[in-house]
Structure formats: structure tokens, C-alpha cells
Short mmCIF file of C-alpha atoms in Angstrom, two decimals:
data_model
loop_
_atom_site.label_atom_id
_atom_site.label_comp_id
_atom_site.label_asym_id
_atom_site.label_seq_id
_atom_site.Cartn_x
_atom_site.Cartn_y
_atom_site.Cartn_z
CA MET P 1 -6.80 57.71 11.36
CA HIS P 2 -9.78 54.46 12.28
CA SER P 3 -12.23 54.29 9.54
CA LEU P 4 -16.08 55.25 11.49
CA VAL P 5 -16.92 51.76 10.94
CA PHE P 6 -13.42 50.44 13.00
CA LEU P 7 -14.00 53.13 15.83
CA CYS P 8 -17.60 51.70 16.29
CA ALA P 9 -16.60 48.11 16.40
CA ARG P 10 -13.96 48.89 19.01
CA ARG P 11 -16.34 50.78 21.56
CA LEU P 12 -18.69 47.79 20.99
CA VAL P 13 -16.38 45.06 21.82
CA SER P 14 -14.98 47.38 25.12
CA HIS P 15 -18.30 46.46 25.87
CA HIS P 16 -18.39 42.84 26.60
CA PRO P 17 -21.45 42.14 27.88
CA SER P 18 -23.53 44.34 25.86
CA ALA P 19 -21.31 43.35 23.19
CA ARG P 20 -22.25 39.61 23.41
CA ARG P 21 -26.15 40.44 23.62
CA ALA P 22 -25.98 42.86 20.31
CA LEU P 23 -24.07 39.79 18.43
CA ASP P 24 -27.22 37.58 17.44
CA LEU P 25 -28.40 41.25 15.96
CA LEU P 26 -25.53 42.37 13.53
CA PRO P 27 -24.94 41.24 10.40
CA ALA P 28 -22.47 38.76 9.33
CA GLU P 29 -21.00 41.58 7.90
CA LEU P 30 -19.71 42.80 10.93
CA TYR P 31 -17.46 40.17 12.54
CA PRO P 32 -14.05 40.77 10.93
CA VAL P 33 -14.26 43.92 11.50
CA LEU P 34 -15.58 43.21 14.93
CA PHE P 35 -12.08 40.76 15.32
CA GLN P 36 -10.37 43.01 13.86
CA ALA P 37 -10.95 45.33 16.82
CA ALA P 38 -11.43 43.14 19.20
CA PHE P 39 -7.94 41.41 18.71
CA LEU P 40 -5.65 44.40 18.84
CA ASP P 41 -7.90 46.01 21.71
CA ARG P 42 -6.87 42.26 23.18
CA ARG P 43 -10.63 41.59 24.36
CA THR P 44 -9.95 37.78 25.07
CA LEU P 45 -13.46 37.54 25.91
CA ALA P 46 -14.93 39.46 23.30
CA LEU P 47 -12.97 37.31 20.89
CA GLN P 48 -14.29 34.59 22.70
CA ASP P 49 -17.52 35.52 21.69
CA LEU P 50 -16.62 35.79 18.74
CA VAL P 51 -15.38 32.28 17.32
CA ALA P 52 -18.16 31.01 18.92
CA THR P 53 -20.95 32.18 16.80
CA TRP P 54 -18.07 32.77 14.10
CA PRO P 55 -20.72 32.99 10.94
CA PHE P 56 -18.58 31.80 7.88
CA PRO P 57 -17.09 28.46 7.74
CA ILE P 58 -13.82 30.22 7.82
CA LEU P 59 -11.95 31.84 9.75
CA SER P 60 -8.09 33.15 8.41
CA PHE P 61 -5.95 34.89 10.58
CA GLN P 62 -3.53 36.35 7.08
CA GLN P 63 -6.96 37.41 6.18
CA LEU P 64 -8.53 39.67 8.68
CA LEU P 65 -5.24 40.62 10.08
CA GLY P 66 -3.15 41.17 7.26
CA HIS P 67 -5.63 43.12 5.13
CA HIS P 68 -7.34 45.47 8.84
CA ASP P 69 -7.82 48.94 8.40
CA GLN P 70 -4.78 49.70 6.99
CA GLN P 71 -5.46 54.38 8.18
CA HIS P 72 -4.47 52.60 11.56
CA SER P 73 -1.02 51.13 10.76
CA SER P 74 0.97 54.17 11.52
CA HIS P 75 -0.24 53.54 15.34
CA HIS P 76 -0.23 49.71 15.37
CA PRO P 77 2.34 47.26 13.83
CA SER P 78 0.84 45.05 11.56
CA LEU P 79 -0.91 42.55 13.64
CA ARG P 80 -0.36 39.40 12.42
CA GLU P 81 3.62 40.59 12.94
CA LYS P 82 3.43 41.54 17.00
CA PRO P 83 0.52 38.57 18.27
CA SER P 84 -0.66 38.40 21.43
CA LYS P 85 -0.56 34.99 23.06
CA LEU P 86 -3.35 36.03 25.54
CA CYS P 87 -5.45 36.63 21.99
CA PHE P 88 -4.20 33.11 20.13
CA GLN P 89 -4.82 31.11 23.56
CA ALA P 90 -8.62 32.89 23.48
CA VAL P 91 -9.32 32.04 19.74
CA ILE P 92 -8.03 28.83 20.63
CA MET P 93 -9.77 28.26 23.69
CA ALA P 94 -13.41 29.38 21.80
CA VAL P 95 -13.28 26.95 19.14
CA VAL P 96 -12.25 23.19 21.74
CA ALA P 97 -15.55 25.43 24.02
CA HIS P 98 -17.08 25.64 20.71
CA LEU P 99 -16.58 21.64 19.63
CA ARG P 100 -16.85 20.22 23.63
CA ARG P 101 -20.65 21.79 23.21
CA ALA P 102 -20.98 20.35 19.98
CA LEU P 103 -20.25 17.03 21.82
CA GLU P 104 -22.82 17.28 23.97
CA GLU P 105 -25.42 18.95 22.54
CA PRO P 106 -24.85 17.84 18.10
CA CYS P 107 -28.11 18.59 17.17
CA ARG P 108 -27.78 22.14 18.50
CA GLY P 109 -26.64 23.46 15.18
CA THR P 110 -30.31 24.84 13.45
CA SER P 111 -29.81 27.98 16.16
CA LYS P 112 -30.20 31.17 15.22
CA ARG P 113 -26.24 32.28 16.43
CA TRP P 114 -24.81 28.78 15.58
CA CYS P 115 -20.48 28.34 15.07
CA GLN P 116 -19.88 27.74 11.23
CA LEU P 117 -16.82 27.57 11.60
CA ARG P 118 -14.67 24.97 10.04
CA VAL P 119 -11.26 26.01 9.09
CA LEU P 120 -9.30 28.42 10.91
CA ASP P 121 -5.85 29.03 10.10
CA MET P 122 -3.37 30.67 11.50
CA THR P 123 -0.58 30.31 9.65
CA ASP P 124 1.56 32.82 9.68
CA LEU P 125 0.90 33.64 13.30
CA GLN P 126 2.81 32.46 15.92
CA ASP P 127 6.58 34.00 15.66
CA PHE P 128 9.87 31.47 15.75
CA ASP P 129 11.47 34.09 18.04
CA THR P 130 10.85 33.21 21.91
CA ASP P 131 12.98 36.50 23.38
CA ARG P 132 10.38 39.57 22.12
CA GLY P 133 9.25 39.51 25.33
CA PRO P 134 6.23 36.89 27.50
CA ASP P 135 2.94 38.20 26.41
CA ARG P 136 4.72 36.50 21.67
CA MET P 137 3.05 33.24 20.86
CA SER P 138 6.02 31.92 19.43
CA LEU P 139 5.82 29.03 17.55
CA TRP P 140 6.60 26.42 19.58
CA SER P 141 4.86 27.20 22.41
CA GLY P 142 1.73 27.66 20.23
CA THR P 143 2.00 24.14 18.26
CA VAL P 144 1.81 23.22 21.44
CA ALA P 145 -1.29 24.81 22.78
CA LEU P 146 -2.84 23.91 19.62
CA ALA P 147 -1.43 20.34 19.97
CA LYS P 148 -2.90 19.92 23.43
CA ALA P 149 -6.07 21.14 22.31
CA CYS P 150 -6.60 18.20 20.03
CA ILE P 151 -6.07 15.62 22.82
CA GLU P 152 -8.49 17.57 24.73
CA VAL P 153 -11.65 17.61 22.66
CA SER P 154 -10.50 13.85 21.23
CA LYS P 155 -10.88 13.09 24.74
CA HIS P 156 -14.07 14.17 25.52
CA LYS P 157 -15.13 13.45 21.89
CA ASN P 158 -13.42 9.51 23.78
CA GLU P 159 -16.19 10.37 27.29
CA CYS P 160 -19.07 12.03 25.56
CA GLN P 161 -19.48 7.75 22.81
CA LYS P 162 -19.66 6.40 26.60
CA ARG P 163 -20.89 8.40 27.98
CA SER P 164 -24.64 8.36 25.77
CA SER P 165 -23.70 4.77 24.15
CA LYS P 166 -26.54 3.38 25.36
CA ARG P 167 -28.56 5.85 25.13
CA TRP P 168 -28.46 5.71 20.83
CA LYS P 169 -28.85 3.09 20.05
CA GLY P 170 -29.98 1.79 17.00
CA PRO P 171 -32.76 -1.32 16.83
CA SER P 172 -29.28 -3.38 15.38
CA GLY P 173 -27.22 -2.82 18.43
CA ALA P 174 -24.87 -0.78 16.46
CA SER P 175 -23.40 2.76 17.67
CA THR P 176 -25.83 5.77 15.85
CA THR P 177 -24.64 8.50 18.08
CA PRO P 178 -25.33 12.13 16.16
CA GLN P 179 -21.41 12.95 14.50
CA PRO P 180 -20.19 16.79 15.21
CA PHE P 181 -19.31 18.92 11.77
CA SER P 182 -14.83 19.00 13.17
CA VAL P 183 -13.06 21.80 13.39
CA GLU P 184 -9.05 21.50 10.61
CA ILE P 185 -6.91 24.15 12.37
CA ARG P 186 -4.20 25.08 9.50
CA ALA P 187 -0.20 25.69 11.51
CA ASP P 188 3.23 26.25 11.26
CA LEU P 189 4.55 23.44 13.16
CA PHE P 190 7.26 24.03 15.76
CA VAL P 191 8.51 20.28 17.86
CA ASN P 192 11.63 20.32 19.56
CA GLY P 193 12.62 17.29 22.06
CA THR P 194 10.45 18.89 24.87
CA SER P 195 7.39 18.77 23.01
CA PHE P 196 7.57 15.85 20.53
CA GLY P 197 5.52 13.72 22.98
CA VAL P 198 2.01 16.27 22.71
CA LEU P 199 2.58 17.03 18.96
CA ARG P 200 3.02 12.53 17.75
CA ASP P 201 -0.36 13.05 20.51
CA ALA P 202 -1.88 15.26 19.24
CA LEU P 203 -1.57 13.96 15.84
CA GLN P 204 -2.85 10.35 15.39
CA THR P 205 -5.98 12.15 16.58
CA SER P 206 -6.49 13.50 13.12
CA ALA P 207 -10.09 12.42 12.44
CA GLY P 208 -11.35 13.03 15.80
CA PRO P 209 -13.14 17.43 16.17
CA LEU P 210 -10.26 19.40 16.27
CA ARG P 211 -7.75 17.83 13.70
CA LEU P 212 -4.30 20.05 13.26
CA LYS P 213 -2.90 20.25 9.42
CA CYS P 214 0.45 21.88 8.02
CA ARG P 215 2.05 24.61 5.81
CA ASP P 216 5.37 25.07 7.68
CA PHE P 217 6.78 22.21 9.15
CA ARG P 218 10.22 22.85 11.71
CA THR P 219 11.63 20.30 14.06
CA GLU P 220 15.07 20.65 15.91
CA GLU P 221 17.44 18.04 17.46
CA LEU P 222 14.82 15.42 17.23
CA SER P 223 16.19 11.57 16.56
CA ILE P 224 16.20 9.73 13.13
CA THR P 225 13.62 7.81 14.64
CA GLY P 226 10.75 11.32 15.79
CA ILE P 227 11.42 13.04 13.42
CA VAL P 228 10.06 10.40 10.41
CA THR P 229 7.07 9.10 13.30
CA LEU P 230 5.83 13.07 12.81
CA LEU P 231 6.75 13.24 9.13
CA GLU P 232 4.22 10.13 9.01
CA SER P 233 1.79 11.72 11.00
CA LEU P 234 1.50 14.60 9.39
CA GLU P 235 -1.98 15.30 6.24
CA PRO P 236 0.35 15.58 3.62
CA VAL P 237 -1.73 17.59 1.29
CA GLY P 238 -0.67 21.60 1.94
CA VAL P 239 2.78 21.37 2.84
CA ARG P 240 5.25 23.54 1.59
CA ARG P 241 8.14 24.04 3.82
CA VAL P 242 10.04 20.83 5.58
CA ASP P 243 12.95 22.44 7.50
CA LEU P 244 15.30 19.89 9.57
CA ARG P 245 18.62 21.60 11.85
CA PHE P 246 20.28 21.17 14.62
CA ASN P 247 19.24 17.13 14.36
CA ASN P 248 23.21 15.30 13.44
CA LEU P 249 21.70 14.14 11.33
CA GLY P 250 24.08 13.38 8.66
CA PRO P 251 23.76 12.15 5.06
CA ALA P 252 22.84 8.50 5.77
CA GLY P 253 20.44 10.21 8.04
CA LEU P 254 18.49 12.44 5.19
CA CYS P 255 18.40 9.50 3.54
CA THR P 256 16.94 7.26 5.77
CA VAL P 257 14.46 10.56 6.57
CA LEU P 258 14.22 12.33 2.96
CA PRO P 259 11.89 9.54 1.50
CA HIS P 260 8.65 10.42 3.88
CA LEU P 261 9.50 13.10 1.76
CA THR P 262 7.85 12.16 -0.43
CA ARG P 263 3.98 12.35 0.00
CA PHE P 264 4.68 15.97 -0.08
CA THR P 265 3.47 16.16 -3.37
CA GLU P 266 3.46 20.82 -3.06
CA LEU P 267 7.11 21.00 -1.19
CA VAL P 268 8.72 23.59 -2.67
CA SER P 269 11.15 24.65 0.25
CA LEU P 270 13.11 22.28 2.05
CA LYS P 271 16.19 22.82 5.30
CA LEU P 272 18.77 21.33 6.21
CA PRO P 273 21.11 22.97 7.70
CA TYR P 274 23.89 22.10 10.45
CA SER P 275 22.47 18.60 9.28
CA ASN P 276 26.19 17.47 9.87
CA ILE P 277 27.68 17.14 6.75
CA ASP P 278 31.47 16.79 6.46
CA VAL P 279 32.90 16.46 2.83
CA ARG P 280 35.51 15.81 4.92
CA ARG P 281 34.36 12.47 6.65
CA LEU P 282 33.63 10.36 3.68
CA ALA P 283 35.08 7.26 3.97
CA PRO P 284 38.41 7.51 1.32
CA GLY P 285 37.29 7.03 -2.41
CA THR P 286 33.73 6.92 -1.84
CA ASP P 287 31.17 8.86 -2.75
CA THR P 288 28.07 6.68 -2.22
CA GLY P 289 26.98 9.14 0.68
CA LEU P 290 27.02 12.59 -1.25
CA ARG P 291 25.28 10.75 -3.83
CA GLN P 292 21.69 8.38 -2.31
CA LEU P 293 21.70 12.46 -1.07
CA ALA P 294 21.45 14.31 -5.05
CA VAL P 295 19.36 10.69 -5.50
CA GLN P 296 17.88 12.10 -3.02
CA LEU P 297 16.74 15.83 -3.72
CA GLY P 298 15.89 14.28 -6.80
CA ARG P 299 12.61 13.33 -5.89
CA PHE P 300 11.24 17.03 -5.26
CA PRO P 301 9.73 18.27 -8.32
CA CYS P 302 8.29 20.86 -7.05
CA LEU P 303 11.42 22.17 -4.79
CA LYS P 304 12.64 25.69 -4.63
CA GLU P 305 13.80 26.42 -2.47
CA LEU P 306 17.00 25.01 -0.64
CA ASN P 307 19.12 25.46 2.75
CA PHE P 308 22.66 23.62 2.88
CA GLY P 309 23.40 26.45 5.49
CA SER P 310 26.51 25.22 7.85
CA SER P 311 27.39 21.93 6.27
CA ARG P 312 30.68 21.55 5.36
CA LEU P 313 30.58 20.61 0.89
CA SER P 314 33.91 22.14 -0.66
CA GLY P 315 34.12 20.75 -4.19
CA SER P 316 30.81 17.95 -3.83
CA LEU P 317 28.07 21.12 -5.08
CA ARG P 318 27.87 19.51 -8.66
CA GLN P 319 27.06 16.87 -7.12
CA LEU P 320 25.26 17.04 -4.76
CA LEU P 321 22.53 19.52 -6.92
CA SER P 322 22.96 17.56 -9.98
CA ASP P 323 19.77 15.16 -9.67
CA LEU P 324 17.27 18.08 -8.67
CA GLN P 325 14.73 18.04 -11.49
CA ALA P 326 13.54 21.99 -11.95
CA PRO P 327 15.78 24.62 -11.49
CA LEU P 328 16.32 26.41 -7.56
CA GLU P 329 15.28 29.99 -6.78
CA SER P 330 16.33 30.57 -3.22
CA LEU P 331 19.79 29.57 -2.61
CA GLU P 332 21.39 28.85 1.21
CA LEU P 333 24.77 28.10 1.15
CA ALA P 334 26.20 29.65 4.22
CA PHE P 335 29.65 28.67 5.95
CA CYS P 336 29.98 25.77 3.16
CA TYR P 337 33.86 26.15 2.39
CA LEU P 338 33.20 26.45 -1.07
CA LEU P 339 35.82 26.60 -2.92
CA PRO P 340 36.72 28.65 -6.44
CA GLY P 341 34.48 25.05 -8.54
CA ASP P 342 31.67 25.13 -7.45
CA LEU P 343 30.70 28.10 -7.96
CA ALA P 344 31.94 27.83 -11.76
CA PHE P 345 29.35 25.07 -11.24
CA LEU P 346 26.43 27.18 -10.36
CA HIS P 347 26.96 29.43 -12.89
CA LYS P 348 26.86 27.24 -16.02
CA SER P 349 24.04 25.63 -14.09
CA LEU P 350 20.12 25.64 -14.41
CA HIS P 351 19.40 27.42 -11.46
CA ALA P 352 22.00 30.59 -11.93
CA PRO P 353 18.60 32.15 -14.35
CA ALA P 354 16.28 31.76 -11.61
CA LEU P 355 17.77 32.59 -8.77
CA ARG P 356 16.30 35.57 -5.93
CA ARG P 357 18.29 33.88 -3.65
CA LEU P 358 21.43 33.48 -2.97
CA ASP P 359 23.36 33.83 0.16
CA LEU P 360 26.86 32.69 0.59
CA SER P 361 27.70 34.14 3.40
CA GLY P 362 30.29 32.74 6.09
CA HIS P 363 32.45 32.11 3.20
CA ASN P 364 36.61 34.09 2.63
CA PHE P 365 35.93 35.32 -0.29
CA THR P 366 40.57 35.49 -1.54
CA GLU P 367 40.84 37.12 -5.39
CA ASN P 368 39.74 33.55 -6.64
CA LEU P 369 36.75 32.61 -5.50
CA LEU P 370 35.44 36.71 -5.40
CA GLN P 371 36.26 36.32 -9.05
CA CYS P 372 33.46 33.15 -9.93
CA LEU P 373 31.28 35.04 -7.19
CA CYS P 374 31.11 38.07 -10.07
CA GLN P 375 31.40 35.52 -13.15
CA LEU P 376 28.08 34.09 -10.74
CA LEU P 377 26.44 37.10 -10.01
CA GLU P 378 27.35 38.47 -13.80
CA LYS P 379 24.66 35.52 -14.47
CA ILE P 380 21.87 35.53 -12.10
CA SER P 381 22.17 39.20 -12.45
CA ALA P 382 18.49 39.71 -14.39
CA SER P 383 16.24 37.71 -11.48
CA LEU P 384 18.50 37.96 -7.87
CA LEU P 385 16.34 39.77 -5.21
CA HIS P 386 17.99 38.92 -2.37
CA LEU P 387 21.71 39.01 -1.17
CA ASP P 388 23.15 37.71 1.88
CA LEU P 389 27.30 38.04 2.09
CA MET P 390 27.59 38.44 6.05
CA GLU P 391 31.37 37.27 7.37
CA CYS P 392 32.77 37.57 3.79
CA HIS P 393 35.65 39.01 4.89
CA LEU P 394 34.98 41.81 2.09
CA THR P 395 37.27 45.07 2.89
CA ASP P 396 37.05 48.10 0.68
CA ALA P 397 39.52 46.84 -1.61
CA ARG P 398 36.93 43.68 -2.21
CA LEU P 399 33.92 45.72 -2.06
CA ALA P 400 35.08 48.23 -5.12
CA ASP P 401 36.21 44.87 -7.56
CA LEU P 402 32.54 43.20 -6.06
CA LEU P 403 30.93 46.76 -6.80
CA PRO P 404 30.68 47.21 -10.63
CA VAL P 405 28.87 42.99 -10.72
CA LEU P 406 26.09 44.15 -8.06
CA CYS P 407 24.69 47.61 -9.39
CA ARG P 408 24.04 45.54 -12.36
CA CYS P 409 21.90 43.87 -10.12
CA SER P 410 18.71 45.61 -11.57
CA ARG P 411 16.03 43.89 -9.18
CA LEU P 412 17.95 43.56 -6.34
CA ARG P 413 15.13 44.00 -2.74
CA CYS P 414 17.71 43.23 0.32
CA LEU P 415 21.43 43.11 0.63
CA GLY P 416 22.77 41.98 3.54
CA LEU P 417 26.53 42.45 4.44
CA PHE P 418 26.87 42.46 8.47
CA GLY P 419 30.24 41.40 9.65
CA ASN P 420 32.24 42.51 6.95
CA PRO P 421 35.84 44.48 7.43
CA LEU P 422 34.87 48.19 6.06
CA SER P 423 35.36 51.37 6.33
CA THR P 424 32.88 54.66 7.01
CA PRO P 425 34.72 55.69 3.58
CA GLY P 426 34.03 52.23 1.99
CA LEU P 427 30.48 52.39 2.97
CA LYS P 428 30.17 55.65 2.05
CA THR P 429 30.94 54.31 -1.53
CA LEU P 430 28.08 51.35 -0.82
CA VAL P 431 25.73 53.31 -0.80
CA ARG P 432 26.72 56.81 -3.89
CA LYS P 433 27.25 53.31 -6.13
CA THR P 434 23.91 51.23 -5.20
CA VAL P 435 21.57 53.88 -5.04
CA VAL P 436 21.31 53.46 -8.64
CA LEU P 437 18.70 49.71 -7.56
CA PRO P 438 15.25 51.00 -7.93
CA ASP P 439 13.73 47.84 -6.08
CA LEU P 440 17.05 47.56 -3.41
CA ARG P 441 14.22 48.75 0.12
CA LEU P 442 16.78 46.62 2.98
CA VAL P 443 20.81 46.99 3.46
CA VAL P 444 21.77 45.32 6.91
CA TYR P 445 25.05 46.66 6.85
CA PRO P 446 28.27 46.33 9.43
CA TYR P 447 29.60 48.66 11.90
CA PRO P 448 32.59 49.78 10.33
CA VAL P 449 35.85 49.29 11.76
CA ASP P 450 36.80 52.69 12.45
CA CYS P 451 33.65 53.28 13.96
CA TYR P 452 35.16 50.30 17.36
CA SER P 453 36.64 50.71 20.32
CA ARG P 454 39.62 48.66 20.51
CA GLU P 455 41.97 48.77 17.42
CA PRO P 456 41.17 47.63 14.69
CA SER P 457 44.01 45.36 14.26
CA ARG P 458 43.39 43.43 17.67
CA LEU P 459 40.09 42.41 16.01
CA ALA P 460 40.31 40.93 12.60
CA SER P 461 41.36 37.51 13.22
CA ALA P 462 38.06 37.41 15.36
CA PHE P 463 35.95 40.30 13.12
CA GLY P 464 32.77 37.90 12.73
CA HIS P 465 31.91 37.11 15.99
CA LEU P 466 32.44 40.95 17.18
CA CYS P 467 29.27 42.84 18.83
CA GLU P 468 27.89 45.90 19.75
CA ASP P 469 28.78 46.16 23.10
CA VAL P 470 32.59 47.52 21.13
CA VAL P 471 31.70 49.94 19.52
CA ASP P 472 31.92 53.63 20.19
CA LYS P 473 27.83 54.68 19.29
CA GLU P 474 28.86 57.94 19.14
CA ARG P 475 30.94 57.59 16.41
CA PHE P 476 28.83 54.77 14.66
CA ALA P 477 25.68 57.14 14.95
CA ALA P 478 27.30 60.04 13.28
CA VAL P 479 27.78 57.31 10.51
CA SER P 480 24.61 56.15 10.50
CA ALA P 481 23.46 59.80 10.14
CA GLU P 482 25.24 60.56 7.72
CA VAL P 483 24.21 57.92 5.40
CA GLY P 484 20.72 58.59 5.62
CA ARG P 485 21.80 61.67 5.01
CA MET P 486 23.71 60.37 1.32
CA LEU P 487 19.63 59.26 0.73
CA ALA P 488 17.73 61.45 1.37
CA SER P 489 20.00 64.35 -1.16
CA SER P 490 19.61 60.54 -3.22
CA GLY P 491 15.99 60.38 -3.75
CA ARG P 492 15.79 57.19 -1.59
CA ALA P 493 14.11 57.53 1.94
CA ASP P 494 12.58 54.79 1.16
CA ALA P 495 15.36 52.60 1.17
CA VAL P 496 15.68 50.95 5.15
CA TRP P 497 20.01 50.96 5.59
CA THR P 498 20.95 49.22 9.27
CA SER P 499 23.49 47.58 11.15
CA SER P 500 20.13 45.36 13.04
CA LEU P 501 19.84 41.87 12.02
CA CYS P 502 16.96 41.77 13.49
CA ARG P 503 15.53 43.82 9.53
CA HIS P 504 17.24 41.08 8.28
CA SER P 505 15.06 38.03 9.91
CA ALA P 506 11.76 39.43 8.05
CA PRO P 507 12.10 38.38 4.73
CA ASP P 508 10.74 35.17 3.06
CA TYR P 509 10.92 32.00 0.30
CA PHE P 510 7.61 33.11 -0.05
CA THR P 511 7.42 37.00 0.13
CA LEU P 512 10.37 37.76 -2.46
#
């Protein structure tokens, strides 16, 4: 059920001409619920009117759309999780139009309903995934839209200054054009080679009326020069995460880029997956590249999350993490070809007691490596919240060896086991054993080997690449139903057990 206030707001924004006239008469306190209603029903014209007369200095999507009228959540998913491209664009267009008017009429700010907006917080709004429908605003397209808006307003400012330079000349001949206030847009930015130019140009307008301030910054497939150019253009205050992936940097390239991150004194998360690091390629008898990289990592005093996924680090983990100043809370080492000695180092390191998230997917946990994993999990059991062991060749027997220590991770909330060759009995054992974990709310489990429509022996060598297409859907539906019944009978119907990797993408370090 909706609240009465929300229903009234929803009715009002559905009648655009009437809503526009009513805004001058309504108290400012109703603007948030009007914004929520307009966003929910995709009333783009109403959104533009609301932004054009926004009576507060801050408009935060996180606050407005993350906490709107909770009673109607059963009918509509979180607006923050499903941003509408049209609504997103409508808000940007309204801010641009407002600043254009302010540049042309700088003395108009004394009117009753003149926009008071100074900060537009759009963090957490866009979506990384570009394959969720044309109505969704991806992080990439959102970044491009914001960058183009900054460039447009900057150009309009220059045109206005040229037109009014003579009119506003003071006695000394210097221009005294009144300067309108600016709007700061806080956003998460994602750039690749296609969008590099427009974002670079936008960041170079940092003194303009519309300014981009980045919180989380992600690049893909950029040159070292391109990455450095953008990093140097970002305002350092407020950057909490930098994600550099698919950039083919290698140890030398990373050592070139990382010094430019030291400006970001609030940097908490550094993600460097797919960075072309392979210890086998280091010159024989020398470890200069890794040593320099370790020194650079040691220069980030606030670092809590580190991702070296898909790097070949066999036997080099101690050296790589030796200069870190504080313990990590999140460590992602998927497909890193770790050796028993690497896990033994983690077990004894300063990071172990602090780890809340650990990703060791893509490792073949044979007897020696599995024993080291058990020792590590024992050490981090008091703090661990999120564990990924996907595509780790975990059979029923290996899982049975792992379960006793896994069940001692009393705070575990999320467990990823997709892509492991478990049978239906093995999956049921997993359910029975882990229902004792009170906080376990999400488990991403594999399709059992006996649910595949082909013989498991023919698929074993490429098990990590199996997909839903070769699953016997009827058999798997029966297994899923049985898992649901087991959870319900154990009083754990609240837990989500799924084979969908889409659900697995939801947890994030900053929301742990």
C-alpha cells in the first residue's frame, strides 16, 4: 500500500500543466516525495520542473530513491537499482537548462522559486551492465551524458561572456560580468577508448558552471597516457575507488600509473584485474617489476580493498603485499594460479584477521591447496562475510573436507560456488550443513552434474565453461524445489539459494 501523501504526489505529477502551476504554491517539504513519484512513473516533464525550482542545495538520488515510500516496494523494485534512462536524462537536461538561464539572466536568482541546487549526487544510480534493456542507463552512457552536459554549459558560458563583455566593462576596462553559481555533479564514471575524448574535455572544464566530481572511477582498454591524463584531471577529494581493467598495463605500466593515484588520499578500493601480470615473464633472476609494484601499493594508507584477478601470481603474493601499511578487508585473487605457499602467507599475514571478503575462484583445490585453504578459513572465520570459490573443481568429497571449517565462519553472508562439479546429494549436504549459519543470505550454487543432459565424464575437462543450455531443466527444477523445501523446513526460507550469477553481482565491498 502507498502512503496518502505519495498517492497525492503521484496524482499531481501525472497532470503536468497543473503540477507546474502548483509548484509555486506548494511547500518545499513536498518536493522530495514529488520527485519520487515523478521518477517512479517516468514523468520526465514533471522532473524537469521540479529540478528547475529545486528549493534545497542538494539533490541526492541515493537519499531520494533509496528510501522512498517503502510501503510500495512489493509492486516496484528499488528505483536506485533500476534507473530509467529517460528520467536520468531529464534531470541532466533540467540542470543544463537552469545553468543556461543563469548565465543569461544572472540577477534572476532572487525570484520566489529560483533553483537553489548546488550539488547533484547521482552516485549509485547508473548500471555497469549494458545488456539490461534500452531503458536502462548504463554507467558508460551515463558518463557520456554527464560529460556532454558539462561541455555544453561551458561553451554556453564562453558565448555569453563574449556577448556581454562590452556591456559589463567596468571603469578599469576589466570585465565585471556577474558570475552565476555553479552546480557540482557527483557521479561514478566509466570510460573506455570510445568515450575517452568527451570525458577528457569535460574534466578540463572543472572551473565551469557544471563540474564533475568522481567517486568511483573505472577504465577499460585505455593507453597508459590516456589513463594518466584522466587521473590527473580528476578532483582528488572524494575518490574512493579506482578500477583499471583490461588495460594490458603489466607491472611496468602499473608502476607508471599508480604514482598518479597518490593524490587520492581517500582511496579505499583499488581494482587491477586483467592487468597482464605474469610472474613467468619476469626476467630470470630478477623480481624488480613486482618489487616496484609492491612499493607503489604501500603508498596508499587507506587501502582496504585490492583486486588482482586474472593475474598469474604463483608464489609471489608475499612479495606483492609486503609493503601495505594496513590490513586489507577485501582481497580478490580469482584465477591467479596461487600456490600453497601463497595461502600459507595469507594465513600468517596481518590481513587474515581483518578479511571480510575473499575471492579465490578459479583455483584447482587439490589436497595440498585445499588443506591451506582450510587453515586460512579457520584464521579468518571470525570476520569473513563474503566468500567466492567458483570454478574451483570442488567435488562432493572436497566440499565435505571444507564444510567443517566453512561452518565455523559464523558471520558469512554470501557464498559463491558456481561452476563446481557437485552432485545433487552434495548440494543437499551443503544445504543441511550451512543452515546453521545465521547470517547466510545468499548462496550461488552450481548446476549439479547429474542435472546435465550429457554424460559428466565428457564434460569434466571443460566444466568451468558449462552453461544453462546443457542443463536438463526438468531435473534441475526438481532439485531447486527440493532445496527450497529443505530451507523452509529448517526455518531458513529467508535465504536466497540460486544458480543465477546475476544475483551474485549484487554484493559490494562498500555495502558489506
